[in-house]
């Protein structure tokens, strides 16, 4: 028995239109590529199905890379946002999981860069505060010596 597939058709106004398969597959039975095309066509729940299907794995991948659960969750969420932004230009070439992993990897790299920049800024502020405290203590000691 051959599996029926959802067909995405383009009407005369070049709008994408979902043509239901004869078997009436549910969204959970659709392939990832079909779900992306359905989401682009505006099918309700198609993108949610992708998220539910891939979120646990994305969080595990991000957790291995980031090592911190909250950062991993943020990276996974940002990867899904990036995936949503690519809907208009998505082409079903190659494995979807590889495409999604690449988006996640880019998000992890961006968070690492931003964390490094934050750390540098904190280091600069910390050094400035240390110098400022040292100068203030030195001035107070001089005043105490002058008073004595």
mmCIF file of N, CA, C and O in Angstrom, residues 15-49:
data_model
loop_
_atom_site.group_PDB
_atom_site.id
_atom_site.type_symbol
_atom_site.label_atom_id
_atom_site.label_comp_id
_atom_site.label_asym_id
_atom_site.label_seq_id
_atom_site.Cartn_x
_atom_site.Cartn_y
_atom_site.Cartn_z
ATOM 1 N N UNK A 15 -0.639 31.669 -5.082
ATOM 2 C CA UNK A 15 -0.757 31.396 -3.656
ATOM 3 C C UNK A 15 -0.676 29.895 -3.463
ATOM 4 O O UNK A 15 -1.193 29.127 -4.272
ATOM 5 N N UNK A 16 -0.028 29.505 -2.373
ATOM 6 C CA UNK A 16 0.061 28.078 -2.079
ATOM 7 C C UNK A 16 -1.253 27.599 -1.499
ATOM 8 O O UNK A 16 -1.890 28.273 -0.706
ATOM 9 N N UNK A 17 -1.645 26.416 -1.882
ATOM 10 C CA UNK A 17 -2.917 25.858 -1.434
ATOM 11 C C UNK A 17 -2.678 24.404 -1.046
ATOM 12 O O UNK A 17 -1.981 23.666 -1.744
ATOM 13 N N UNK A 18 -3.232 23.993 0.081
ATOM 14 C CA UNK A 18 -3.081 22.622 0.547
ATOM 15 C C UNK A 18 -4.167 21.765 -0.079
ATOM 16 O O UNK A 18 -5.345 22.075 0.017
ATOM 17 N N UNK A 19 -3.742 20.705 -0.755
ATOM 18 C CA UNK A 19 -4.688 19.752 -1.333
ATOM 19 C C UNK A 19 -4.613 18.507 -0.464
ATOM 20 O O UNK A 19 -3.563 17.879 -0.356
ATOM 21 N N UNK A 20 -5.704 18.169 0.180
ATOM 22 C CA UNK A 20 -5.722 17.034 1.110
ATOM 23 C C UNK A 20 -5.501 15.722 0.372
ATOM 24 O O UNK A 20 -6.014 15.524 -0.716
ATOM 25 N N UNK A 21 -4.734 14.829 0.949
ATOM 26 C CA UNK A 21 -4.543 13.512 0.334
ATOM 27 C C UNK A 21 -5.812 12.685 0.466
ATOM 28 O O UNK A 21 -6.619 12.916 1.361
ATOM 29 N N UNK A 22 -5.991 11.715 -0.399
ATOM 30 C CA UNK A 22 -7.196 10.890 -0.337
ATOM 31 C C UNK A 22 -7.310 10.122 0.972
ATOM 32 O O UNK A 22 -8.390 9.894 1.463
ATOM 33 N N UNK A 23 -6.191 9.734 1.557
ATOM 34 C CA UNK A 23 -6.212 8.967 2.800
ATOM 35 C C UNK A 23 -6.507 9.815 4.020
ATOM 36 O O UNK A 23 -6.813 9.300 5.078
ATOM 37 N N UNK A 24 -6.420 11.132 3.915
ATOM 38 C CA UNK A 24 -6.684 12.027 5.027
ATOM 39 C C UNK A 24 -5.706 11.876 6.181
ATOM 40 O O UNK A 24 -6.107 11.737 7.322
ATOM 41 N N UNK A 25 -4.397 11.874 5.903
ATOM 42 C CA UNK A 25 -3.390 11.733 6.950
ATOM 43 C C UNK A 25 -3.493 12.868 7.963
ATOM 44 O O UNK A 25 -3.832 13.986 7.618
ATOM 45 N N UNK A 26 -3.173 12.548 9.192
ATOM 46 C CA UNK A 26 -3.121 13.584 10.212
ATOM 47 C C UNK A 26 -1.777 14.291 10.102
ATOM 48 O O UNK A 26 -0.849 13.803 9.448
ATOM 49 N N UNK A 27 -1.650 15.429 10.774
ATOM 50 C CA UNK A 27 -0.389 16.170 10.732
ATOM 51 C C UNK A 27 0.758 15.355 11.324
ATOM 52 O O UNK A 27 1.887 15.427 10.853
ATOM 53 N N UNK A 28 0.465 14.567 12.347
ATOM 54 C CA UNK A 28 1.512 13.760 12.981
ATOM 55 C C UNK A 28 2.091 12.721 12.029
ATOM 56 O O UNK A 28 3.223 12.285 12.201
ATOM 57 N N UNK A 29 1.348 12.335 11.010
ATOM 58 C CA UNK A 29 1.817 11.333 10.051
ATOM 59 C C UNK A 29 2.591 11.947 8.896
ATOM 60 O O UNK A 29 3.165 11.217 8.090
ATOM 61 N N UNK A 30 2.617 13.262 8.797
ATOM 62 C CA UNK A 30 3.300 13.945 7.687
ATOM 63 C C UNK A 30 4.817 13.935 7.897
ATOM 64 O O UNK A 30 5.295 13.917 9.023
ATOM 65 N N UNK A 31 5.555 13.989 6.807
ATOM 66 C CA UNK A 31 7.012 14.111 6.897
ATOM 67 C C UNK A 31 7.346 15.546 7.314
ATOM 68 O O UNK A 31 6.520 16.454 7.215
ATOM 69 N N UNK A 32 8.569 15.739 7.770
ATOM 70 C CA UNK A 32 9.003 17.073 8.190
ATOM 71 C C UNK A 32 8.941 18.069 7.036
ATOM 72 O O UNK A 32 8.509 19.213 7.215
ATOM 73 N N UNK A 33 9.382 17.635 5.864
ATOM 74 C CA UNK A 33 9.346 18.528 4.700
ATOM 75 C C UNK A 33 7.909 18.920 4.354
ATOM 76 O O UNK A 33 7.627 20.085 4.040
ATOM 77 N N UNK A 34 7.002 17.946 4.414
ATOM 78 C CA UNK A 34 5.598 18.248 4.135
ATOM 79 C C UNK A 34 5.035 19.207 5.175
ATOM 80 O O UNK A 34 4.270 20.113 4.842
ATOM 81 N N UNK A 35 5.426 19.030 6.439
ATOM 82 C CA UNK A 35 4.947 19.941 7.479
ATOM 83 C C UNK A 35 5.448 21.360 7.252
ATOM 84 O O UNK A 35 4.707 22.322 7.478
ATOM 85 N N UNK A 36 6.686 21.483 6.795
ATOM 86 C CA UNK A 36 7.212 22.827 6.498
ATOM 87 C C UNK A 36 6.414 23.463 5.360
ATOM 88 O O UNK A 36 6.064 24.648 5.418
ATOM 89 N N UNK A 37 6.126 22.690 4.332
ATOM 90 C CA UNK A 37 5.347 23.224 3.211
ATOM 91 C C UNK A 37 3.916 23.543 3.641
ATOM 92 O O UNK A 37 3.346 24.552 3.220
ATOM 93 N N UNK A 38 3.359 22.701 4.493
ATOM 94 C CA UNK A 38 2.019 22.970 5.012
ATOM 95 C C UNK A 38 2.011 24.239 5.868
ATOM 96 O O UNK A 38 1.093 25.058 5.784
ATOM 97 N N UNK A 39 3.034 24.396 6.694
ATOM 98 C CA UNK A 39 3.124 25.600 7.537
ATOM 99 C C UNK A 39 3.245 26.845 6.666
ATOM 100 O O UNK A 39 2.625 27.870 6.939
ATOM 101 N N UNK A 40 4.032 26.750 5.604
ATOM 102 C CA UNK A 40 4.179 27.884 4.689
ATOM 103 C C UNK A 40 2.845 28.211 4.024
ATOM 104 O O UNK A 40 2.516 29.372 3.806
ATOM 105 N N UNK A 41 2.047 27.183 3.738
ATOM 106 C CA UNK A 41 0.748 27.385 3.108
ATOM 107 C C UNK A 41 -0.302 27.858 4.107
ATOM 108 O O UNK A 41 -1.407 28.206 3.717
ATOM 109 N N UNK A 42 0.060 27.858 5.389
ATOM 110 C CA UNK A 42 -0.869 28.362 6.398
ATOM 111 C C UNK A 42 -1.721 27.314 7.070
ATOM 112 O O UNK A 42 -2.715 27.653 7.711
ATOM 113 N N UNK A 43 -1.349 26.060 6.948
ATOM 114 C CA UNK A 43 -2.127 24.994 7.595
ATOM 115 C C UNK A 43 -2.003 25.114 9.106
ATOM 116 O O UNK A 43 -0.887 25.140 9.638
ATOM 117 N N UNK A 44 -3.119 25.223 9.804
ATOM 118 C CA UNK A 44 -3.051 25.372 11.260
ATOM 119 C C UNK A 44 -2.471 24.119 11.910
ATOM 120 O O UNK A 44 -2.829 23.002 11.570
ATOM 121 N N UNK A 45 -1.556 24.336 12.824
ATOM 122 C CA UNK A 45 -0.972 23.235 13.575
ATOM 123 C C UNK A 45 0.226 22.571 12.946
ATOM 124 O O UNK A 45 0.883 21.758 13.591
ATOM 125 N N UNK A 46 0.553 22.881 11.709
ATOM 126 C CA UNK A 46 1.669 22.200 11.048
ATOM 127 C C UNK A 46 3.007 22.539 11.726
ATOM 128 O O UNK A 46 3.806 21.642 12.013
ATOM 129 N N UNK A 47 3.226 23.810 11.996
ATOM 130 C CA UNK A 47 4.494 24.195 12.623
ATOM 131 C C UNK A 47 4.541 23.708 14.070
ATOM 132 O O UNK A 47 5.589 23.277 14.553
ATOM 133 N N UNK A 48 3.404 23.733 14.760
ATOM 134 C CA UNK A 48 3.345 23.202 16.129
ATOM 135 C C UNK A 48 3.716 21.727 16.158
ATOM 136 O O UNK A 48 4.388 21.269 17.084
ATOM 137 N N UNK A 49 3.281 20.994 15.157
ATOM 138 C CA UNK A 49 3.609 19.571 15.073
ATOM 139 C C UNK A 49 5.115 19.381 14.923
ATOM 140 O O UNK A 49 5.706 18.505 15.563
#
